[in-house]
Amino acid sequence: MTNPRISGVLAPVVTPFGADGAPDAERLARHCQWLVSQNVGLAVFGTNSEANSMSLDERLDLLERLVAAGVPPARMMPGTGCCAITDTARLTARAVNLGCAGVLMLPPFYYKGVSEEGLYRSYASVIEKVGDARLRIYLYHIPPVAQVGISLTLIERLLKAYPGTVAGIKDSSGDWSNTKAMLERFGTGGFDVFVGSESFLLANMRSGGVGCISATANVNPGPIDRLFREWQSPRAEEMQAALDVTRAIFQRHPMIAALKCAIARWSGDPEWTRVRPPLVELDTAASDALVTALEASGFDMPNLRAGPTT
Amino acid sequence: MTNPRISGVLAPVVTPFGADGAPDAERLARHCQWLVSQNVGLAVFGTNSEANSMSLDERLDLLERLVAAGVPPARMMPGTGCCAITDTARLTARAVNLGCAGVLMLPPFYYKGVSEEGLYRSYASVIEKVGDARLRIYLYHIPPVAQVGISLTLIERLLKAYPGTVAGIKDSSGDWSNTKAMLERFGTGGFDVFVGSESFLLANMRSGGVGCISATANVNPGPIDRLFREWQSPRAEEMQAALDVTRAIFQRHPMIAALKCAIARWSGDPEWTRVRPPLVELDTAASDALVTALEASGFDMPNLRAGPTT
């Protein structure tokens, strides 16, 4: 018997780094626990997690530590797509063995302008290497960053070859017409569409989607989850508008640094501000401007204590 | 006492894969030895090597096997730039310890639109982590693929902070005005400029550059090296024109698959045609067209036997 599909709101969980630059498993576990307490799932190792700025070994180690710390794998959809299919297969297999609900898989993203046949072979090769019926892949379409995207015809081919295993997609194109096309062509056939921003959450739910996986779910999980649960309420448009206001404040800054700045401020834990190169943390002026704007908007992160347990 | 700087023509050595998809160290060593016999250096783990389609462990292992097989490290400039600076530092340190002449270092390439400060920190962090006076870094500027480029002001800052360690650049922008600007600003100060295509070799040598690192050096090493050595000859323009004709034949096809097709044909070793996803090998029609055009042009790979020694 298979588990029910994961749905709702997921956070691409930001990764804390220690003074030595190493990923901080304890702080990460604590932030994961807070997100779960807010009813938000865990797309660890996403773009906003600086996943590709970590080595494969660092990711394998972090994933095991999270599960060992009691973070529920049934609420996890780790990002596992690397440039090398050997790496993708290894991280994916570990996620499956740890009981994760699914994996979010970038296409190989170094070479640009690759053929659909090449992308098909990439996914097929990983699926064959992992060779596990529990595997559920969510394709990760984020052309603004990866530059290599997932076309409708690629989805069609993968769904035909690997039904059940190819479980859905995260569409971070920012192009609603693309999301809509995916929903219309595949949304009724067991292919779960997550939007990559809560800005499209209401539209997605109204069109048959299953939720969103959004950067700002790291900091604004409760209200985003509420819209997911109450999208049919008469107040849904109003809730969507409020989410958009908060998101817009974060979008005035580089997103990852801004998320970490907010977590540091609302948890009282300045360790959180660190990012790994090539990213750069917010400077004092930007940091102050972000916090001031958030406070003025009534933003809060209730019960957040993102530091270590000690 | 430090070794002399590497210069001349280098091949981003194509990587053979076995039937199981694993890198084939023996065939690779043999191709490296042939290239060295043609007076061409070895930029293993470049874009044309499908380096980013291999895991870090696969690259570490291959590098050690090449040196163990007698491939001279003084002729090697392995590509070591990964998305994660921890990976870049580890592979770079190994290359230094094995005695490689230098390393060719991509900037972290997952995030797009990153700041110059962030790229500076990436390189600085790797240099500090490796912490070895023998390290010589050649920056790798290939915006058509990596999308993340190396600006003149970044070079200036790195040269000031790490003179001697930051030894040069490979400019694969395909934009001669960019190469010329690098040569004019930094070319007389111990900053060695390689062009990323032999199409610009003569221009580069006339402007103070030190050579080229080019895909087609895998298959046409002798004639390219000859232009490098005889660029001041009255026949230089003619030699350049002949190189351009050969290059143009390869450029009718996806380059990596075409290089491997030619090696397979001229060595009589069909194992060479394999590529790793997301790349795709040439189909029969393309393969036949390539070989026919090359033969008609008088192309040859003298004394090539790229298979295993057994």
mmCIF file of C-alpha atoms in Angstrom, chain A residues 20-21 46-59 82-87 90 106 108-112 114-115 117-119 121-122 125 129 140 142 144-147 256 275-281, chain B residues 20-21 46-59 82-87 90 106 108-112 114-115 117-119 121-122 125 129 140 142 144-147 256 275-281:
data_model
loop_
_atom_site.group_PDB
_atom_site.id
_atom_site.type_symbol
_atom_site.label_atom_id
_atom_site.label_comp_id
_atom_site.label_asym_id
_atom_site.label_seq_id
_atom_site.Cartn_x
_atom_site.Cartn_y
_atom_site.Cartn_z
ATOM 1 C CA ASP A 20 32.949 27.612 9.443
ATOM 2 C CA GLY A 21 30.659 27.615 6.392
ATOM 3 C CA GLY A 46 15.435 23.589 -3.272
ATOM 4 C CA THR A 47 16.724 26.668 -5.052
ATOM 5 C CA ASN A 48 16.057 28.748 -1.940
ATOM 6 C CA SER A 49 17.921 26.164 0.144
ATOM 7 C CA GLU A 50 21.210 26.894 -1.656
ATOM 8 C CA ALA A 51 21.173 23.162 -2.360
ATOM 9 C CA ASN A 52 23.396 23.361 -5.385
ATOM 10 C CA SER A 53 25.912 25.324 -3.331
ATOM 11 C CA MET A 54 26.357 22.208 -1.175
ATOM 12 C CA SER A 55 28.291 19.088 -2.114
ATOM 13 C CA LEU A 56 26.472 15.818 -2.544
ATOM 14 C CA ASP A 57 27.998 14.504 0.681
ATOM 15 C CA GLU A 58 26.788 17.555 2.579
ATOM 16 C CA ARG A 59 23.256 16.971 1.289
ATOM 17 C CA CYS A 82 22.105 17.644 -10.007
ATOM 18 C CA CYS A 83 24.131 18.178 -13.182
ATOM 19 C CA ALA A 84 25.376 14.589 -12.992
ATOM 20 C CA ILE A 85 22.785 11.840 -13.194
ATOM 21 C CA THR A 86 25.004 9.694 -10.977
ATOM 22 C CA ASP A 87 24.619 12.299 -8.209
ATOM 23 C CA ARG A 90 22.361 8.640 -5.401
ATOM 24 C CA LEU A 106 15.779 19.609 -11.625
ATOM 25 C CA PRO A 108 20.694 18.530 -15.578
ATOM 26 C CA PHE A 109 21.347 22.247 -15.906
ATOM 27 C CA TYR A 110 24.910 22.821 -17.085
ATOM 28 C CA TYR A 111 24.420 22.305 -20.815
ATOM 29 C CA LYS A 112 21.966 24.688 -22.434
ATOM 30 C CA VAL A 114 19.793 20.315 -24.928
ATOM 31 C CA SER A 115 17.297 18.138 -26.744
ATOM 32 C CA GLU A 117 15.468 13.294 -26.030
ATOM 33 C CA GLY A 118 18.486 14.082 -23.847
ATOM 34 C CA LEU A 119 16.296 15.300 -20.978
ATOM 35 C CA ARG A 121 17.106 9.999 -21.096
ATOM 36 C CA SER A 122 18.315 11.894 -18.026
ATOM 37 C CA SER A 125 18.254 6.898 -16.457
ATOM 38 C CA LYS A 129 19.121 3.478 -11.548
ATOM 39 C CA TYR A 140 11.172 20.986 -11.346
ATOM 40 C CA ILE A 142 12.417 26.797 -13.189
ATOM 41 C CA PRO A 144 14.711 31.654 -14.963
ATOM 42 C CA VAL A 145 17.408 29.880 -12.928
ATOM 43 C CA ALA A 146 18.104 26.470 -14.444
ATOM 44 C CA GLN A 147 17.638 27.808 -18.011
ATOM 45 C CA ILE A 256 17.330 33.994 -0.039
ATOM 46 C CA VAL A 275 24.664 32.564 2.953
ATOM 47 C CA ARG A 276 27.185 30.621 0.913
ATOM 48 C CA PRO A 277 28.996 32.212 -2.027
ATOM 49 C CA PRO A 278 28.067 33.148 -4.718
ATOM 50 C CA LEU A 279 25.243 34.652 -2.655
ATOM 51 C CA VAL A 280 25.753 37.622 -0.395
ATOM 52 C CA GLU A 281 23.836 38.477 2.784
ATOM 53 C CA ASP B 20 27.629 0.710 -17.990
ATOM 54 C CA GLY B 21 27.821 4.498 -18.263
ATOM 55 C CA GLY B 46 36.133 20.950 -19.432
ATOM 56 C CA THR B 47 32.756 21.660 -20.975
ATOM 57 C CA ASN B 48 33.560 19.318 -23.853
ATOM 58 C CA SER B 49 34.615 16.647 -21.349
ATOM 59 C CA GLU B 50 31.076 16.383 -19.954
ATOM 60 C CA ALA B 51 32.782 17.121 -16.633
ATOM 61 C CA ASN B 52 29.678 18.473 -14.964
ATOM 62 C CA SER B 53 27.827 15.326 -15.982
ATOM 63 C CA MET B 54 30.196 13.372 -13.721
ATOM 64 C CA SER B 55 30.073 13.230 -9.942
ATOM 65 C CA LEU B 56 32.907 14.693 -7.908
ATOM 66 C CA ASP B 57 34.043 11.193 -6.952
ATOM 67 C CA GLU B 58 34.126 10.146 -10.590
ATOM 68 C CA ARG B 59 36.334 13.145 -11.403
ATOM 69 C CA CYS B 82 31.502 23.265 -9.534
ATOM 70 C CA CYS B 83 28.296 24.836 -8.207
ATOM 71 C CA ALA B 84 29.422 24.137 -4.647
ATOM 72 C CA ILE B 85 32.641 25.789 -3.488
ATOM 73 C CA THR B 86 33.271 22.789 -1.224
ATOM 74 C CA ASP B 87 33.430 20.580 -4.336
ATOM 75 C CA ARG B 90 38.293 19.549 -3.032
ATOM 76 C CA LEU B 106 34.124 27.950 -13.728
ATOM 77 C CA PRO B 108 29.402 28.686 -9.476
ATOM 78 C CA PHE B 109 26.794 28.492 -12.211
ATOM 79 C CA TYR B 110 23.431 27.553 -10.722
ATOM 80 C CA TYR B 111 22.301 30.976 -9.529
ATOM 81 C CA LYS B 112 21.994 33.588 -12.258
ATOM 82 C CA VAL B 114 24.702 36.989 -8.932
ATOM 83 C CA SER B 115 26.784 39.942 -7.779
ATOM 84 C CA GLU B 117 31.000 40.485 -4.734
ATOM 85 C CA GLY B 118 29.482 37.005 -4.564
ATOM 86 C CA LEU B 119 31.705 35.718 -7.375
ATOM 87 C CA ARG B 121 33.927 35.546 -2.503
ATOM 88 C CA SER B 122 33.495 32.253 -4.349
ATOM 89 C CA SER B 125 36.952 31.127 -0.586
ATOM 90 C CA LYS B 129 40.471 26.643 1.418
ATOM 91 C CA TYR B 140 36.745 30.144 -17.121
ATOM 92 C CA ILE B 142 31.891 30.822 -20.939
ATOM 93 C CA PRO B 144 26.854 30.936 -23.497
ATOM 94 C CA VAL B 145 26.858 27.840 -21.275
ATOM 95 C CA ALA B 146 27.492 28.855 -17.663
ATOM 96 C CA GLN B 147 25.440 32.058 -18.091
ATOM 97 C CA ILE B 256 30.744 16.856 -28.182
ATOM 98 C CA VAL B 275 27.757 10.460 -24.338
ATOM 99 C CA ARG B 276 26.092 10.889 -20.984
ATOM 100 C CA PRO B 277 22.581 12.332 -20.696
ATOM 101 C CA PRO B 278 21.479 15.072 -21.206
ATOM 102 C CA LEU B 279 23.612 14.797 -24.347
ATOM 103 C CA VAL B 280 22.717 12.523 -27.209
ATOM 104 C CA GLU B 281 25.079 10.856 -29.680
#
